[in-house]
Amino acid sequence: QVRLAESGGGLVQAGASLRLSCAASGRLFSSYIVGWFRQDPGTERQFVAAIRWSGGSARYADSVKDRFTISRDNSSNTVYLQMNSLKPGDTAVYYCAASPVFSFGWRAYRDWGQGTQVSVSS
């Protein structure tokens, strides 16, 4: 079982930056994908970014490409999401999740954190 815990969310103004952290514990295979998703109340959970635990193969949603960067630190079992140039449209609860294969869809991911709130004001 993989346990995931997100942190680093908050309330910021447009143009600011935040770094989200996803701490993992338990069995996490090196080939696993760790992804970030976000969801506003009443909306479907949407893909943001993903990376292989072993590194490389980073993927991004078009809406965040060139603004967000996903990375991982194997020594601390942590995946990060660096978010720059934040926009009000980035406001959502952000979740990290793990999957044995890459997918843009949330249903492929088996393990989820509890989420962290990101709010961006104009």
Coordinates of N, CA and C in Angstrom, one line a residue:
Q1 N 0.8 -1.2 0.0 CA 0.0 0.0 0.0 C 0.9 1.2 0.0
V2 N 0.5 2.2 -0.8 CA 1.2 3.5 -0.9 C 0.4 4.5 -0.2
R3 N 1.0 5.3 0.7 CA 0.3 6.4 1.4 C 0.9 7.7 0.9
L4 N 0.0 8.6 0.6 CA 0.4 9.9 0.0 C -0.1 11.0 0.9
A5 N 0.6 12.1 1.1 CA 0.2 13.2 1.9 C 0.6 14.5 1.2
E6 N -0.3 15.3 0.8 CA 0.0 16.6 0.2 C 0.2 17.7 1.2
S7 N 1.0 18.7 0.9 CA 1.1 19.9 1.7 C 1.6 21.1 0.8
G8 N 1.5 22.3 1.3 CA 2.1 23.4 0.6 C 1.1 24.4 0.0
G9 N -0.2 24.0 0.1 CA -1.2 24.9 -0.5 C -1.4 26.2 0.3
G10 N -2.2 27.1 -0.2 CA -2.4 28.3 0.5 C -3.2 29.3 -0.4
L11 N -3.3 30.5 0.1 CA -4.0 31.6 -0.6 C -2.9 32.6 -1.1
V12 N -2.8 32.9 -2.4 CA -1.8 33.8 -2.9 C -2.5 34.6 -4.0
Q13 N -1.8 35.7 -4.4 CA -2.3 36.6 -5.4 C -1.8 36.1 -6.8
A14 N -2.5 36.5 -7.8 CA -2.1 36.1 -9.2 C -0.7 36.5 -9.5
G15 N 0.0 35.7 -10.1 CA 1.4 35.9 -10.4 C 2.4 35.4 -9.4
A16 N 1.9 34.9 -8.2 CA 2.7 34.4 -7.2 C 3.1 32.9 -7.5
S17 N 3.9 32.4 -6.6 CA 4.4 31.0 -6.8 C 4.1 30.2 -5.5
L18 N 3.8 28.9 -5.7 CA 3.7 28.0 -4.6 C 4.4 26.7 -5.0
R19 N 4.9 26.0 -4.0 CA 5.4 24.6 -4.2 C 4.7 23.6 -3.4
L20 N 4.0 22.7 -4.0 CA 3.3 21.6 -3.3 C 4.2 20.4 -3.2
S21 N 4.0 19.7 -2.0 CA 4.8 18.5 -1.8 C 3.9 17.4 -1.6
C22 N 4.3 16.2 -2.1 CA 3.6 15.0 -1.9 C 4.6 13.9 -1.3
A23 N 4.4 13.7 0.0 CA 5.2 12.7 0.7 C 4.7 11.3 0.5
A24 N 5.5 10.4 0.1 CA 5.0 9.0 -0.1 C 5.7 8.1 1.0
S25 N 4.9 7.1 1.4 CA 5.4 6.0 2.3 C 4.8 4.7 1.8
G26 N 5.4 3.6 2.3 CA 5.0 2.3 1.9 C 5.7 1.9 0.6
R27 N 5.2 0.9 -0.1 CA 5.7 0.4 -1.3 C 5.4 1.3 -2.5
L28 N 6.4 1.8 -3.1 CA 6.2 2.6 -4.3 C 7.2 2.1 -5.3
F29 N 6.8 1.4 -6.3 CA 7.7 0.9 -7.3 C 8.3 2.0 -8.1
S30 N 9.5 1.7 -8.5 CA 10.3 2.7 -9.3 C 9.6 3.1 -10.6
S31 N 8.9 2.1 -11.2 CA 8.2 2.4 -12.4 C 6.8 3.1 -12.3
Y32 N 6.4 3.3 -11.1 CA 5.1 3.9 -10.8 C 5.1 5.4 -11.3
I33 N 3.9 5.8 -11.7 CA 3.7 7.2 -12.0 C 3.1 7.9 -10.8
V34 N 3.6 9.0 -10.5 CA 3.0 9.9 -9.5 C 2.5 11.1 -10.2
G35 N 1.2 11.4 -10.0 CA 0.5 12.5 -10.7 C -0.1 13.5 -9.8
W36 N -0.3 14.7 -10.3 CA -1.0 15.7 -9.6 C -2.3 16.0 -10.4
F37 N -3.4 16.0 -9.7 CA -4.7 16.3 -10.2 C -5.3 17.5 -9.4
R38 N -6.3 18.2 -9.9 CA -6.9 19.3 -9.2 C -8.4 19.2 -9.5
Q39 N -9.2 19.7 -8.5 CA -10.6 19.7 -8.6 C -11.3 20.8 -7.8
D40 N -12.2 21.6 -8.5 CA -13.0 22.6 -7.8 C -14.3 21.9 -7.5
P41 N -15.0 22.4 -6.5 CA -16.4 21.9 -6.1 C -17.3 21.9 -7.3
G42 N -17.9 20.7 -7.5 CA -18.8 20.6 -8.6 C -18.2 20.3 -10.0
T43 N -16.9 20.2 -10.1 CA -16.2 19.9 -11.3 C -15.5 18.5 -11.2
E44 N -15.2 18.0 -12.4 CA -14.5 16.7 -12.5 C -13.0 16.9 -12.2
R45 N -12.5 15.9 -11.5 CA -11.0 16.0 -11.2 C -10.2 15.9 -12.5
Q46 N -9.2 16.8 -12.7 CA -8.5 17.0 -13.9 C -7.0 16.8 -13.7
F47 N -6.4 16.2 -14.7 CA -5.0 16.0 -14.7 C -4.2 17.3 -14.8
V48 N -3.1 17.4 -14.0 CA -2.2 18.5 -14.0 C -0.8 18.2 -14.5
A49 N -0.2 17.2 -13.9 CA 1.2 16.8 -14.2 C 1.5 15.4 -13.7
A50 N 2.5 14.7 -14.2 CA 2.8 13.4 -13.7 C 4.3 13.2 -14.0
I51 N 4.9 12.3 -13.2 CA 6.3 11.9 -13.4 C 6.5 10.5 -12.9
R52 N 7.4 9.8 -13.6 CA 7.8 8.5 -13.1 C 8.6 8.6 -11.8
W53 N 8.4 7.7 -10.8 CA 9.1 7.8 -9.6 C 10.6 7.7 -9.8
S54 N 11.0 6.9 -10.8 CA 12.4 6.8 -11.2 C 13.0 8.0 -11.9
G55 N 12.1 8.9 -12.3 CA 12.6 10.1 -12.9 C 12.3 10.1 -14.4
G56 N 12.3 11.3 -15.0 CA 12.0 11.4 -16.4 C 10.6 11.3 -16.7
S57 N 10.2 11.3 -18.0 CA 8.9 11.1 -18.5 C 7.9 12.0 -17.9
A58 N 8.2 13.3 -17.6 CA 7.3 14.2 -17.1 C 6.3 14.6 -18.1
R59 N 5.0 14.8 -17.7 CA 3.9 15.2 -18.6 C 3.1 16.3 -17.9
Y60 N 2.6 17.2 -18.7 CA 1.8 18.3 -18.2 C 0.5 18.6 -19.0
A61 N -0.5 19.0 -18.3 CA -1.6 19.5 -19.0 C -1.3 20.8 -19.7
D62 N -1.9 21.0 -20.9 CA -1.6 22.2 -21.7 C -1.8 23.5 -20.9
S63 N -2.8 23.5 -20.0 CA -3.1 24.7 -19.2 C -2.0 25.2 -18.2
V64 N -1.1 24.2 -17.9 CA -0.1 24.5 -16.9 C 1.3 24.4 -17.5
K65 N 1.5 23.9 -18.7 CA 2.8 23.7 -19.3 C 3.5 25.0 -19.4
D66 N 4.8 25.0 -19.0 CA 5.7 26.2 -19.0 C 5.5 27.1 -17.8
R67 N 4.5 26.7 -16.9 CA 4.3 27.4 -15.7 C 4.6 26.5 -14.5
F68 N 4.2 25.3 -14.6 CA 4.4 24.3 -13.5 C 5.5 23.4 -13.8
T69 N 6.2 22.9 -12.8 CA 7.3 21.9 -13.0 C 7.1 20.8 -11.9
I70 N 7.1 19.6 -12.3 CA 7.0 18.5 -11.4 C 8.4 17.9 -11.3
S71 N 8.7 17.5 -10.1 CA 10.0 16.8 -9.8 C 9.9 15.9 -8.6
R72 N 10.9 15.1 -8.4 CA 10.9 14.2 -7.3 C 12.3 14.1 -6.6
D73 N 12.2 13.8 -5.3 CA 13.4 13.6 -4.5 C 13.3 12.2 -3.9
N74 N 14.1 11.3 -4.5 CA 14.0 9.9 -4.0 C 14.5 9.8 -2.5
S75 N 15.4 10.6 -2.1 CA 16.0 10.5 -0.8 C 14.9 10.8 0.3
S76 N 14.0 11.6 0.0 CA 12.9 12.0 0.9 C 11.5 11.4 0.5
N77 N 11.5 10.6 -0.5 CA 10.2 10.0 -1.0 C 9.2 11.1 -1.2
T78 N 9.6 12.1 -1.9 CA 8.7 13.3 -2.1 C 8.6 13.7 -3.6
V79 N 7.5 14.0 -4.0 CA 7.2 14.6 -5.4 C 6.8 16.0 -5.2
Y80 N 7.3 16.9 -5.9 CA 7.0 18.3 -5.8 C 6.3 18.8 -7.1
L81 N 5.5 19.8 -6.9 CA 4.9 20.6 -8.0 C 5.1 22.0 -7.7
Q82 N 6.1 22.6 -8.5 CA 6.4 24.0 -8.4 C 5.5 24.7 -9.4
M83 N 4.7 25.7 -8.8 CA 3.7 26.4 -9.6 C 4.1 27.9 -9.6
N84 N 4.4 28.3 -10.8 CA 4.7 29.7 -11.0 C 3.7 30.5 -11.8
S85 N 3.7 31.8 -11.7 CA 2.7 32.6 -12.5 C 1.3 32.1 -12.3
L86 N 0.9 31.9 -11.1 CA -0.4 31.4 -10.8 C -1.5 32.3 -11.2
K87 N -2.6 31.7 -11.7 CA -3.8 32.4 -12.2 C -5.0 32.0 -11.3
P88 N -6.0 32.9 -11.3 CA -7.2 32.5 -10.6 C -7.8 31.2 -11.0
G89 N -7.6 30.8 -12.3 CA -8.1 29.6 -12.8 C -7.4 28.3 -12.2
D90 N -6.3 28.6 -11.6 CA -5.6 27.5 -10.9 C -6.2 27.1 -9.6
T91 N -7.1 27.9 -9.1 CA -7.7 27.6 -7.8 C -8.4 26.3 -7.8
A92 N -8.1 25.4 -6.8 CA -8.6 24.1 -6.7 C -8.0 23.4 -5.5
V93 N -8.6 22.2 -5.2 CA -7.9 21.3 -4.3 C -7.0 20.4 -5.2
Y94 N -5.8 20.4 -4.8 CA -4.8 19.6 -5.5 C -4.5 18.3 -4.8
Y95 N -4.5 17.2 -5.6 CA -4.3 15.9 -5.1 C -3.1 15.3 -5.8
C96 N -2.3 14.5 -5.0 CA -1.3 13.6 -5.7 C -1.8 12.2 -5.6
A97 N -1.4 11.4 -6.6 CA -1.9 10.0 -6.7 C -0.8 9.2 -7.4
A98 N -0.9 7.9 -7.2 CA 0.0 6.9 -7.8 C -0.7 5.9 -8.7
S99 N 0.0 5.6 -9.8 CA -0.6 4.6 -10.8 C 0.5 3.7 -11.3
P100 N 0.3 2.5 -11.6 CA 1.3 1.6 -12.2 C 1.6 2.0 -13.7
V101 N 0.7 2.7 -14.3 CA 0.9 3.2 -15.7 C 0.5 4.6 -15.8
F102 N 1.0 5.3 -16.9 CA 0.6 6.6 -17.1 C -0.8 6.7 -17.6
S103 N -1.5 7.7 -17.2 CA -2.8 8.0 -17.7 C -3.1 9.5 -17.4
F104 N -3.9 10.1 -18.4 CA -4.4 11.5 -18.1 C -5.7 11.4 -17.3
G105 N -6.3 10.3 -17.1 CA -7.5 10.1 -16.4 C -7.3 9.7 -14.9
W106 N -8.1 10.3 -14.0 CA -7.9 10.0 -12.6 C -8.3 8.6 -12.2
R107 N -9.1 7.9 -13.0 CA -9.5 6.6 -12.6 C -8.4 5.5 -12.7
A108 N -7.3 5.8 -13.3 CA -6.2 4.9 -13.4 C -5.4 4.9 -12.2
Y109 N -5.5 5.9 -11.3 CA -4.6 6.0 -10.2 C -5.3 5.3 -9.0
R110 N -4.5 4.5 -8.3 CA -5.0 3.6 -7.2 C -4.9 4.2 -5.9
D111 N -3.9 5.1 -5.6 CA -3.6 5.6 -4.3 C -3.7 7.1 -4.4
W112 N -4.3 7.7 -3.4 CA -4.6 9.2 -3.4 C -4.2 9.8 -2.0
G113 N -3.8 11.0 -2.0 CA -3.7 11.8 -0.8 C -5.0 12.5 -0.5
Q114 N -5.0 13.2 0.6 CA -6.2 13.9 1.0 C -6.5 15.2 0.3
G115 N -5.5 15.8 -0.3 CA -5.6 17.0 -1.0 C -5.2 18.2 -0.2
T116 N -4.8 19.3 -0.9 CA -4.4 20.5 -0.3 C -5.0 21.7 -1.1
Q117 N -5.5 22.7 -0.5 CA -6.2 23.8 -1.1 C -5.3 24.8 -1.7
V118 N -5.5 25.2 -2.9 CA -4.7 26.3 -3.5 C -5.8 27.3 -4.0
S119 N -5.6 28.6 -3.5 CA -6.6 29.6 -3.9 C -5.7 30.8 -4.4
V120 N -6.1 31.3 -5.6 CA -5.4 32.4 -6.3 C -6.4 33.5 -6.5
S121 N -6.1 34.7 -5.9 CA -6.9 35.8 -6.1 C -6.4 36.7 -7.2
S122 N -7.3 37.5 -7.9 CA -6.9 38.4 -8.9 C -6.3 39.7 -8.4

